[in-house]
Coordinates of C-alpha atoms and ligand atoms in Angstrom, one line a residue:
M17 CA -37.9 55.5 202.5
G18 CA -41.1 53.5 202.1
L19 CA -43.2 55.6 199.9
S20 CA -44.1 55.1 196.3
G21 CA -45.7 57.7 194.2
R22 CA -48.7 57.0 192.0
R23 CA -50.5 59.9 190.6
R24 CA -53.9 60.2 192.1
T25 CA -54.1 63.9 192.7
K26 CA -57.1 65.9 193.8
N27 CA -56.9 69.5 192.7
G28 CA -58.6 72.5 194.0
V29 CA -58.2 76.0 195.1
C30 CA -58.2 76.4 198.8
R31 CA -59.4 79.5 200.4
P32 CA -57.2 80.5 203.3
E33 CA -59.0 81.0 206.6
R34 CA -59.3 84.5 207.7
S35 CA -59.7 85.5 211.2
I36 CA -60.1 89.0 212.7
T37 CA -57.2 89.8 214.9
E38 CA -58.5 91.5 218.0
G39 CA -57.1 94.0 220.4
H40 CA -55.1 95.8 217.8
G41 CA -55.1 99.6 217.8
Y42 CA -55.5 101.4 214.5
Y43 CA -52.4 101.7 212.5
M44 CA -51.6 102.6 209.0
I45 CA -50.2 100.3 206.4
V46 CA -49.2 102.1 203.2
G47 CA -49.1 100.8 199.7
I48 CA -45.9 101.3 197.7
D49 CA -45.3 101.1 194.0
L50 CA -41.5 100.6 193.8
G51 CA -41.1 101.3 190.1
T52 CA -38.1 101.0 187.8
T53 CA -38.4 104.6 186.9
N54 CA -40.7 106.2 189.5
S55 CA -42.0 105.2 192.9
L56 CA -45.1 106.2 194.8
V57 CA -46.7 105.7 198.2
A58 CA -50.4 105.7 198.9
Y59 CA -52.8 105.2 201.8
Y60 CA -56.4 104.3 202.3
T61 CA -58.9 106.9 203.3
E62 CA -62.7 106.9 203.8
D63 CA -62.9 108.1 200.2
G64 CA -60.8 105.4 198.8
P65 CA -57.0 105.2 198.2
K66 CA -55.0 108.4 197.8
I67 CA -51.4 109.1 196.8
I68 CA -49.2 110.8 199.4
P69 CA -47.2 113.6 197.9
N70 CA -43.4 113.6 198.5
R71 CA -41.4 116.4 200.3
L72 CA -41.4 118.4 197.1
G73 CA -45.2 118.1 196.7
K74 CA -45.0 115.7 193.8
N75 CA -46.7 112.3 193.6
L76 CA -43.9 110.6 191.7
T77 CA -40.5 110.1 193.2
P78 CA -38.0 109.1 190.5
S79 CA -36.3 105.8 191.6
V80 CA -32.9 107.5 191.4
V81 CA -30.3 107.6 194.2
S82 CA -27.2 109.6 194.5
V83 CA -24.5 109.5 197.2
D84 CA -21.9 112.2 197.5
G85 CA -18.3 111.9 198.8
E86 CA -19.4 112.9 202.3
G87 CA -22.1 110.2 202.5
N88 CA -25.1 112.5 201.9
V89 CA -27.9 110.7 200.1
Y90 CA -30.1 112.3 197.5
I91 CA -33.2 110.6 196.3
G92 CA -35.7 111.3 193.5
E93 CA -35.7 114.5 191.6
T94 CA -32.7 115.8 193.4
A95 CA -30.6 112.7 192.6
K96 CA -31.8 113.0 189.0
E97 CA -30.8 116.6 188.8
R98 CA -27.3 115.5 190.0
M99 CA -27.0 113.2 187.0
S100 CA -25.6 115.7 184.6
L101 CA -23.4 117.4 187.2
Y102 CA -22.0 114.4 189.0
P103 CA -22.7 111.3 186.9
D104 CA -20.4 109.0 189.0
S105 CA -22.5 109.6 192.1
V106 CA -25.9 108.5 190.6
A107 CA -27.7 105.1 190.1
H108 CA -31.0 104.5 188.4
T109 CA -33.0 101.6 186.9
F110 CA -31.6 99.3 189.6
K111 CA -34.9 97.5 189.9
R112 CA -33.8 95.5 186.8
S113 CA -30.9 94.0 188.8
M114 CA -33.0 93.2 191.9
G115 CA -32.0 89.8 193.3
T116 CA -28.7 89.7 191.4
E117 CA -25.2 90.1 192.6
R118 CA -24.7 93.3 190.7
E119 CA -23.1 96.1 192.6
Y120 CA -23.3 99.8 191.9
V121 CA -20.5 102.2 192.8
L122 CA -21.5 105.7 193.9
S123 CA -18.7 108.1 194.8
G124 CA -16.6 105.1 195.5
R125 CA -19.1 103.2 197.8
H126 CA -20.6 99.9 196.8
F127 CA -24.3 99.2 196.9
K128 CA -26.5 96.2 196.0
P129 CA -29.8 96.9 194.1
E130 CA -31.9 96.2 197.2
E131 CA -29.8 98.7 199.2
L132 CA -30.5 101.4 196.7
S133 CA -34.1 100.4 196.6
S134 CA -34.2 100.6 200.4
M135 CA -33.1 104.3 200.2
V136 CA -36.0 105.1 197.9
L137 CA -38.3 103.3 200.3
R138 CA -36.8 105.1 203.3
S139 CA -37.5 108.4 201.6
L140 CA -41.1 107.4 200.8
K141 CA -41.6 106.2 204.3
E142 CA -40.5 109.5 205.7
D143 CA -42.7 111.4 203.3
A144 CA -45.7 109.3 204.4
E145 CA -44.9 109.8 208.1
I146 CA -44.7 113.5 207.8
F147 CA -47.9 113.6 205.7
L148 CA -49.8 111.3 208.0
G149 CA -48.3 112.6 211.2
E150 CA -47.7 109.1 212.6
P151 CA -45.0 106.4 212.2
V152 CA -45.3 104.1 209.3
T153 CA -43.7 100.7 209.9
E154 CA -45.6 98.4 207.6
A155 CA -46.1 98.3 203.8
V156 CA -47.5 96.3 201.0
I157 CA -45.1 96.6 198.1
S158 CA -45.9 95.8 194.5
V159 CA -43.6 93.7 192.3
P160 CA -43.9 92.7 188.7
A161 CA -45.9 89.6 188.2
Y162 CA -42.9 87.8 186.6
F163 CA -40.6 88.5 189.6
D164 CA -39.3 85.1 190.9
D165 CA -38.7 84.2 194.4
K166 CA -35.2 85.6 194.5
R167 CA -36.3 89.0 193.2
R168 CA -39.2 89.1 195.6
K169 CA -37.0 88.2 198.6
A170 CA -34.6 91.0 197.6
T171 CA -37.6 93.4 197.4
K172 CA -38.6 92.3 200.9
R173 CA -35.1 92.9 202.2
A174 CA -35.1 96.4 200.7
G175 CA -38.2 97.0 202.7
E176 CA -36.6 95.7 205.9
L177 CA -33.5 97.7 205.3
A178 CA -35.8 100.8 205.2
G179 CA -37.4 99.9 208.5
L180 CA -40.6 98.6 206.9
K181 CA -42.2 95.3 207.6
V182 CA -43.3 93.9 204.3
E183 CA -46.0 91.4 205.2
R184 CA -47.2 91.1 201.7
M185 CA -46.1 91.7 198.2
I186 CA -48.7 92.2 195.5
S187 CA -48.1 91.8 191.8
E188 CA -48.5 95.0 189.9
P189 CA -51.3 94.0 187.6
T190 CA -53.2 92.4 190.5
A191 CA -53.0 95.6 192.4
V192 CA -54.6 97.5 189.5
A193 CA -57.4 95.1 188.7
Y194 CA -58.0 94.5 192.4
G195 CA -57.8 98.0 193.7
L196 CA -59.9 99.8 191.2
Y197 CA -62.6 97.6 189.8
D198 CA -66.0 96.3 191.0
K199 CA -65.2 93.1 192.7
T200 CA -68.7 91.6 192.3
L201 CA -68.6 91.3 188.5
D202 CA -66.7 88.5 186.9
T203 CA -64.3 90.2 184.6
R204 CA -61.3 89.3 182.3
F205 CA -58.7 91.9 182.3
L206 CA -55.7 92.6 180.1
V207 CA -53.3 94.8 182.0
F208 CA -50.9 96.6 179.6
D209 CA -48.1 98.2 181.5
L210 CA -45.5 100.2 179.6
G211 CA -43.2 101.8 182.1
G212 CA -39.9 103.6 181.7
G213 CA -37.8 100.5 180.8
T214 CA -40.0 97.5 181.1
F215 CA -43.1 96.2 179.4
D216 CA -45.5 93.8 181.0
V217 CA -48.7 92.3 179.8
S218 CA -50.9 90.3 182.2
I219 CA -54.2 88.5 181.8
L220 CA -56.2 88.4 184.9
E221 CA -59.5 86.8 185.7
L222 CA -61.9 87.7 188.4
Y223 CA -64.3 84.9 188.9
H224 CA -66.5 84.1 191.8
N225 CA -64.5 86.5 194.0
I226 CA -61.2 85.0 193.1
L227 CA -58.7 87.1 191.2
E228 CA -56.3 85.0 189.3
V229 CA -53.3 85.9 187.2
R230 CA -53.8 83.7 184.1
A231 CA -50.7 84.6 182.1
V232 CA -47.9 87.0 182.0
A233 CA -45.6 88.1 179.2
G234 CA -43.4 91.0 178.4
D235 CA -40.2 92.5 177.4
N236 CA -37.7 93.5 180.0
Y237 CA -36.0 95.9 177.7
L238 CA -38.8 98.0 176.3
G239 CA -40.2 101.1 177.8
G240 CA -40.7 104.9 177.6
E241 CA -37.0 105.5 177.6
D242 CA -36.7 103.7 174.2
F243 CA -39.2 106.2 172.8
T244 CA -37.0 109.0 174.1
Q245 CA -34.0 107.5 172.4
V246 CA -36.0 107.5 169.1
M247 CA -36.7 111.2 169.5
Q248 CA -33.0 111.8 170.3
K249 CA -31.9 109.8 167.2
L250 CA -34.3 111.7 164.9
F251 CA -32.9 115.0 166.2
L252 CA -29.3 113.9 165.7
Q253 CA -30.0 112.7 162.2
K254 CA -31.6 116.0 161.3
A255 CA -28.9 118.1 162.9
K256 CA -26.2 115.8 161.3
L257 CA -24.6 115.2 164.6
Q258 CA -22.9 112.1 166.1
I259 CA -23.7 111.2 169.6
S260 CA -20.1 110.3 170.1
S261 CA -19.0 113.9 169.4
L262 CA -21.0 115.1 172.5
S263 CA -19.5 115.4 175.9
E264 CA -21.1 113.4 178.7
K265 CA -22.9 116.5 180.0
E266 CA -24.1 117.3 176.5
Q267 CA -25.5 113.9 176.2
V268 CA -27.5 114.1 179.4
R269 CA -28.7 117.5 178.3
L270 CA -29.7 116.3 174.9
Y271 CA -31.6 113.4 176.4
R272 CA -33.5 115.8 178.7
Q273 CA -34.5 117.8 175.7
A274 CA -35.6 114.7 173.8
E275 CA -37.8 113.7 176.8
K276 CA -39.4 117.1 176.7
A277 CA -40.0 116.8 172.9
K278 CA -41.4 113.3 173.3
R279 CA -44.1 114.6 175.8
A280 CA -44.8 117.7 173.7
V281 CA -45.5 115.8 170.5
N282 CA -48.4 114.0 172.2
D283 CA -50.7 116.9 171.6
A284 CA -49.1 118.6 168.6
D285 CA -48.5 118.0 164.9
R286 CA -45.0 119.1 165.3
V287 CA -42.5 120.1 167.9
T288 CA -39.3 122.2 167.9
M289 CA -36.5 120.6 169.8
S290 CA -33.6 122.8 170.7
F291 CA -30.2 121.9 172.0
L292 CA -27.2 123.9 173.1
Y293 CA -24.1 122.5 171.3
K294 CA -20.7 124.0 171.7
E295 CA -22.0 127.4 172.6
S296 CA -24.7 127.6 170.0
T297 CA -28.3 126.6 170.0
I298 CA -29.4 124.0 167.4
E299 CA -33.1 123.8 166.6
Q300 CA -34.9 121.1 164.6
Q301 CA -38.6 120.5 163.8
I302 CA -40.0 117.1 164.2
T303 CA -43.5 116.2 163.1
Y304 CA -45.8 113.7 164.7
R305 CA -45.8 111.6 161.5
E306 CA -42.0 111.4 161.4
Y307 CA -41.8 110.5 165.0
E308 CA -44.5 107.8 164.7
E309 CA -42.7 106.3 161.7
A310 CA -39.4 106.2 163.6
C311 CA -41.2 104.4 166.4
E312 CA -42.5 101.7 164.1
E313 CA -40.0 99.1 165.2
L314 CA -40.7 99.7 168.9
L315 CA -44.4 99.5 168.3
M316 CA -44.0 96.2 166.6
K317 CA -42.3 94.8 169.7
I318 CA -45.5 95.4 171.6
R319 CA -47.5 92.9 169.6
E320 CA -45.7 89.7 170.5
P321 CA -46.1 89.7 174.3
V322 CA -49.8 90.6 173.9
K323 CA -50.3 87.6 171.6
K324 CA -48.3 85.4 173.8
S325 CA -50.2 86.2 176.9
L326 CA -53.5 85.6 175.2
A327 CA -52.3 82.3 173.8
D328 CA -51.0 81.2 177.3
A329 CA -54.3 82.1 178.8
K330 CA -56.1 80.3 176.0
L331 CA -58.1 83.4 175.2
R332 CA -58.9 85.6 172.3
L333 CA -58.9 89.3 172.3
S334 CA -62.7 89.3 172.1
D335 CA -62.8 87.4 175.4
I336 CA -61.2 90.3 177.2
D337 CA -63.7 92.6 179.0
E338 CA -61.3 95.4 180.1
V339 CA -58.0 96.6 178.7
L340 CA -56.2 98.6 181.3
L341 CA -53.4 100.9 180.3
I342 CA -50.9 101.7 183.0
G343 CA -47.3 102.9 183.1
G344 CA -46.3 106.4 182.2
A345 CA -45.4 105.5 178.6
T346 CA -49.0 104.7 177.7
R347 CA -49.5 108.4 177.7
L348 CA -47.6 108.5 174.5
S349 CA -50.0 109.3 171.7
V350 CA -48.1 107.0 169.3
V351 CA -48.6 104.2 171.7
R352 CA -52.3 104.9 172.3
D353 CA -53.0 105.2 168.5
F354 CA -51.2 101.9 168.0
L355 CA -53.2 100.2 170.8
I356 CA -56.5 101.4 169.5
R357 CA -55.6 99.7 166.2
L358 CA -54.3 96.6 168.0
F359 CA -57.2 96.1 170.4
R360 CA -59.8 97.5 168.0
K361 CA -61.4 99.3 170.9
F362 CA -60.7 102.3 173.2
P363 CA -58.9 101.2 176.3
D364 CA -60.1 102.4 179.7
T365 CA -58.7 105.8 180.2
K366 CA -60.3 106.5 183.6
L367 CA -57.1 105.3 185.2
N368 CA -54.2 107.5 186.0
P369 CA -51.4 105.4 184.4
D370 CA -48.7 106.5 186.9
E371 CA -50.7 106.1 190.1
T372 CA -52.9 103.0 189.8
V373 CA -50.4 100.4 191.0
A374 CA -49.7 102.4 194.2
L375 CA -53.4 103.0 194.8
G376 CA -54.2 99.3 194.3
A377 CA -51.4 98.4 196.8
A378 CA -53.0 100.8 199.3
V379 CA -56.3 99.0 198.9
Q380 CA -54.5 95.7 199.6
A381 CA -52.9 97.3 202.6
A382 CA -56.4 98.4 203.9
M383 CA -57.5 94.8 203.5
K384 CA -54.6 93.7 205.6
E385 CA -55.7 96.2 208.2
R386 CA -59.2 94.7 207.9
R387 CA -60.8 98.0 207.1
E388 CA -64.5 97.4 206.8
E389 CA -65.0 99.5 203.7
V390 CA -62.8 97.1 201.7
K391 CA -64.5 94.1 200.3
E392 CA -62.4 91.1 200.5
V393 CA -61.4 89.4 197.4
I394 CA -59.2 86.4 197.4
L395 CA -56.0 87.2 195.6
T396 CA -53.9 84.6 193.9
D397 CA -50.4 84.5 192.7
V398 CA -48.2 81.8 191.2
C399 CA -45.8 79.6 193.1
S400 CA -42.4 80.2 191.6
F401 CA -40.9 76.7 192.4
T402 CA -42.1 73.1 192.7
L403 CA -42.9 71.6 196.1
G404 CA -42.8 67.9 196.4
T405 CA -41.5 64.9 198.3
E406 CA -39.1 62.0 198.1
V407 CA -40.3 58.7 196.8
V408 CA -39.2 55.2 195.8
V409 CA -40.2 54.4 192.2
E410 CA -40.8 50.9 191.0
Y411 CA -39.4 51.0 187.5
E412 CA -39.8 47.3 186.8
E413 CA -41.7 44.6 188.7
G414 CA -39.8 44.2 192.0
R415 CA -37.0 46.7 191.1
F416 CA -37.0 50.0 192.9
E417 CA -35.1 53.2 192.6
D418 CA -35.1 55.4 195.7
G419 CA -34.3 59.1 196.1
R420 CA -36.7 60.2 193.4
F421 CA -38.6 63.5 193.6
C422 CA -42.4 63.5 193.3
P423 CA -43.8 67.0 192.6
I424 CA -47.0 67.8 194.5
I425 CA -47.5 71.5 193.8
E426 CA -45.8 72.4 190.5
R427 CA -44.0 75.5 189.6
N428 CA -46.3 78.3 188.2
T429 CA -49.4 76.7 189.9
V430 CA -51.8 79.4 190.9
I431 CA -51.8 79.9 194.6
P432 CA -53.4 79.5 197.1
A433 CA -53.4 75.9 196.1
S434 CA -54.0 72.6 197.7
H435 CA -52.9 69.3 196.1
T436 CA -53.0 65.8 197.4
E437 CA -50.9 62.8 196.4
R438 CA -51.6 59.3 197.6
L439 CA -48.4 57.3 198.4
Y440 CA -48.2 53.6 199.1
T441 CA -46.0 51.3 201.3
V442 CA -43.2 49.6 199.4
R443 CA -42.2 46.9 201.8
D444 CA -44.2 44.1 203.4
N445 CA -45.0 44.9 207.1
Q446 CA -43.8 48.4 206.8
E447 CA -44.8 50.2 210.0
K448 CA -43.8 53.8 209.3
M449 CA -43.9 56.2 206.4
R450 CA -41.7 59.2 206.2
V451 CA -42.5 62.3 204.2
R452 CA -39.6 64.6 203.3
V453 CA -40.7 68.0 202.2
L454 CA -38.6 69.3 199.3
Q455 CA -38.5 72.3 197.0
G456 CA -36.8 72.3 193.6
E457 CA -37.0 71.2 190.0
S458 CA -34.6 68.2 190.0
R459 CA -35.8 64.6 189.3
F460 CA -33.6 63.6 192.2
A461 CA -34.5 64.4 195.8
R462 CA -30.9 65.0 196.8
N463 CA -30.6 67.9 194.5
N464 CA -33.6 69.7 195.9
L465 CA -33.9 71.8 199.0
F466 CA -35.0 70.0 202.2
L467 CA -37.7 71.9 204.1
G468 CA -38.7 69.5 206.8
E469 CA -40.1 66.0 207.4
L470 CA -43.1 64.2 208.9
N471 CA -43.5 60.6 210.0
I472 CA -46.6 58.6 210.4
E473 CA -47.4 55.1 211.5
V474 CA -49.4 52.7 209.3
P475 CA -50.8 49.2 210.1
K476 CA -48.6 46.3 209.0
G477 CA -49.6 44.5 205.9
P478 CA -48.4 43.4 202.4
K479 CA -46.6 46.1 200.4
G480 CA -48.8 48.4 198.5
Q481 CA -51.8 47.8 200.8
E482 CA -51.4 50.7 203.1
A483 CA -51.4 54.3 201.8
I484 CA -51.2 57.8 203.1
D485 CA -52.6 61.0 201.5
V486 CA -50.0 63.8 201.5
T487 CA -51.6 67.2 201.1
Y488 CA -49.6 70.4 200.5
T489 CA -51.4 73.7 200.9
Y490 CA -49.5 76.8 199.9
D491 CA -50.9 80.3 200.3
I492 CA -50.0 83.7 199.2
N493 CA -48.1 84.5 202.3
S494 CA -45.7 81.6 201.5
L495 CA -46.9 79.4 204.2
L496 CA -46.8 75.7 203.3
E497 CA -49.0 73.4 205.3
V498 CA -48.2 69.7 205.0
E499 CA -50.8 67.2 206.1
V500 CA -50.2 63.5 206.1
K501 CA -53.1 61.2 206.7
A502 CA -53.0 57.4 206.9
V503 CA -55.9 56.2 204.7
S504 CA -56.9 53.2 206.7
T505 CA -56.7 54.6 210.2
G506 CA -57.6 58.2 209.5
E507 CA -54.8 59.3 211.7
S508 CA -53.1 62.5 210.6
R509 CA -50.1 64.7 211.2
K510 CA -49.7 68.3 210.2
M511 CA -46.9 70.8 210.1
I512 CA -46.5 74.3 208.8
I513 CA -43.3 75.4 207.0
K514 CA -42.7 79.1 206.8
G515 CA -41.1 79.6 203.5
E516 CA -39.2 82.3 201.8
E517 CA -36.9 83.1 204.8
N518 CA -34.6 85.9 203.9
Q519 CA -31.2 84.9 202.9
M520 CA -30.1 87.5 205.5
S521 CA -30.9 86.9 209.1
D522 CA -32.5 89.6 211.3
E523 CA -29.2 90.4 212.8
E524 CA -27.5 90.8 209.4
I525 CA -30.3 93.1 208.3
K526 CA -29.9 95.1 211.5
K527 CA -26.2 95.3 211.0
R528 CA -26.5 96.5 207.4
M529 CA -29.2 99.0 208.4
E530 CA -26.8 100.5 210.9
E531 CA -24.1 100.5 208.3
L532 CA -26.4 102.3 205.9
A533 CA -27.5 104.7 208.6
Y534 CA -24.2 106.7 208.2
L535 CA -25.7 107.8 204.9
K536 CA -27.6 111.0 205.8
V537 CA -30.8 111.5 204.0
Q538 CA -31.2 115.2 203.5
P539 CA -33.4 116.9 206.0
R540 CA -36.7 117.7 204.5
D541 CA -36.4 121.5 204.6
Y542 CA -33.2 121.4 202.7
E543 CA -34.5 119.2 199.9
E544 CA -36.4 121.8 198.0
N545 CA -33.6 124.4 198.3
K546 CA -31.0 121.8 197.3
L547 CA -33.0 120.9 194.2
V548 CA -33.5 124.6 193.2
L549 CA -29.7 125.2 193.6
L550 CA -28.8 122.1 191.6
R551 CA -31.2 123.1 188.8
A552 CA -29.8 126.6 188.8
E553 CA -26.2 125.2 188.6
R554 CA -27.1 123.2 185.6
L555 CA -28.9 126.1 183.8
Y556 CA -26.0 128.4 184.6
E557 CA -23.7 126.0 182.9
E558 CA -26.0 125.9 179.9
A559 CA -26.6 129.6 179.6
L560 CA -24.4 132.3 178.2
G561 CA -24.0 136.1 178.2
D562 CA -26.8 138.1 179.7
R563 CA -28.9 135.1 180.5
R564 CA -26.0 133.8 182.5
K565 CA -25.6 137.1 184.3
K566 CA -29.3 137.2 185.2
L567 CA -29.3 133.7 186.6
D568 CA -26.2 134.5 188.6
Y569 CA -27.9 137.5 190.1
Y570 CA -30.9 135.5 191.3
I571 CA -28.8 132.6 192.5
T572 CA -26.6 134.9 194.5
A573 CA -29.7 136.5 196.1
F574 CA -31.1 133.1 197.0
E575 CA -27.8 131.8 198.4
S576 CA -27.3 134.9 200.6
A577 CA -30.9 134.5 201.9
L578 CA -30.1 130.9 202.7
K579 CA -27.0 132.0 204.6
R580 CA -29.0 134.6 206.6
G581 CA -31.6 132.0 207.4
D582 CA -34.6 134.3 207.2
H583 CA -37.6 132.2 206.2
D584 CA -39.6 134.9 204.3
D585 CA -36.5 136.0 202.5
I586 CA -35.6 132.5 201.5
M587 CA -39.1 131.9 200.1
D588 CA -39.1 135.2 198.1
T589 CA -35.7 134.7 196.5
R590 CA -36.4 131.1 195.8
N591 CA -39.7 131.9 194.1
A592 CA -38.0 134.6 192.0
L593 CA -35.2 132.1 191.0
N594 CA -37.8 129.5 190.2
D595 CA -39.6 131.9 187.9
I596 CA -36.4 132.8 186.0
M597 CA -35.5 129.1 185.7
E598 CA -39.0 128.2 184.4
A599 CA -38.7 130.8 181.7
E600 CA -35.1 129.6 180.9
E601 CA -36.2 125.9 180.6
D602 CA -38.9 126.9 178.1
Ligands
ADP704 P1 -41.9 102.5 185.9 O1 -43.1 101.7 186.1 O2 -40.9 101.9 185.1 O3 -41.4 103.1 187.2 P2 -43.5 104.8 184.9 O4 -44.8 104.1 184.8 O5 -43.4 105.8 185.9 O6 -42.3 103.8 185.0 O7 -43.3 105.4 183.4 C1 -42.2 106.2 183.2 C2 -42.1 106.5 181.7 O8 -43.3 107.1 181.3 C3 -41.0 107.3 181.3 O9 -40.3 106.8 180.2 C4 -41.6 108.6 180.9 O10 -40.9 109.3 179.8 C5 -43.0 108.2 180.4 N1 -44.0 109.2 180.5 C6 -44.5 109.8 181.6 N2 -45.3 110.8 181.3 C7 -45.4 110.9 179.9 C8 -46.1 111.7 179.0 N3 -46.9 112.6 179.3 N4 -45.8 111.4 177.7 C9 -45.0 110.5 177.3 N5 -44.3 109.7 178.1 C10 -44.5 109.9 179.4
MG705 MG1 -44.6 100.6 187.0

């Protein structure tokens, strides 16, 4: 082995070299927020980043996938609409299982979380291509700051399965702070992200043009959906109903009504929630006060991660310059009111809580394209594992133990990072020193992952006289540069290790892509018609008597227009049906 580790480490942030690639034509890289509940795609324009609307004209695409018996895939709103009608064909919140072995079964077919995510990405990619009128083959995708290597790899694979090259992933809070704030002022941010099913707090610091994630905390099981559950529970209590007495369809319907009431109570003292139960409509009034009280327990859960993140960053609330609220659930008045009390100030409300992550990712994408308008800021992230080398340790005078692991860049170090360790010869007249590059957390080299090795010659001499400096430099693109330099001769060797290889090879990805290609994403024109029909089908099931007859009349008119295929006719009957449904939903 011939290396012994003694801690003499130089620390420092290393700025990666940037060079302008020449001869490239102009091409568009999009920014994608692949959310647990909703996903969005954005691009960069002369006026800054903009959201690209989906095929239905909406900015948000629900991260919901449905596959029917024939292999037709439905994504977003359409898939969500199928939830009450065909629950066994729908999957949602699969981002939570990203990077795990969990499989989802849709109409008898098995899918991994990244495969379902790839379908959402494919849909966003198509929407962007149609909107921009050019192929989109590259994307910057955002991931939660706490996502480890495995989850990030799975996300990258999802992109590849969708035909997107994912050169970079950006953590969600970084995207927000980076994309939308003045990059010249040193600022401390607290990014508060309450989404549909997850809660993340991150503390970021922009200092001398370096944006650093200082701490992250959160609750993987707290989000807007819990606040919907509270509304549902309140209703059931008041109506003296048991959830277990409801059919599956009724449960989906009740949840939908609770979601509506939850949003309505934001700007009202009270709301009336109604629900069709066994052929009759039940109505209950719920006041803002009652709802707020019922949410107390959830609100209390918000406190801990905020405290923890501040403690980890060794900061006080008063040190924070900007509190940024993102995630759809921060639109809840009960949450806002609570946060004003918690932070003792009004958070920044300029941001659109649903859209900022995607917009920030688009800014990052523009930086990758080297658009001149975008000022470069060096982004940092944390390394999710330890990088080190194998050493011999002298545990007593003259007694050695080999095969030990010496960490050089430790887990959770902010990257880009560059650390140096000086290692000495352990034998007299040793001529060569070997550096084995390892990744892992074990004290023993053999238990860690071998990444590569470098050898260097040193002048002969008594043991411990000659030394080498081993420098590991790790950047945000997961490139590890290892440099070994003999201290006395100044001679050096260098190598670059490209980390984070996908667990799937290119061929495997290609094969799985082909396998998934049998799944037919609905042609764009059909999407809106399909959604209208699904919604109509649901409302028909819910309605009775004259209302049902009326719906039936308009549905039939629309269906026969579709069969005739006359465009104007289709539009007229669709609009008429939509109007009726809107009235019905109210
Ligand atoms: P994610 O990041 O998990 O994809 P989002 O940021 O899109 O999630 O947030 C989705 C959540 O936001 C849902 O629970 C939804 O009910 C909630 N939400 C969206 N708009 C509102 C609103 N106006 N009032 C209350 N809650 C809302
Ligand atoms: Mg989100």
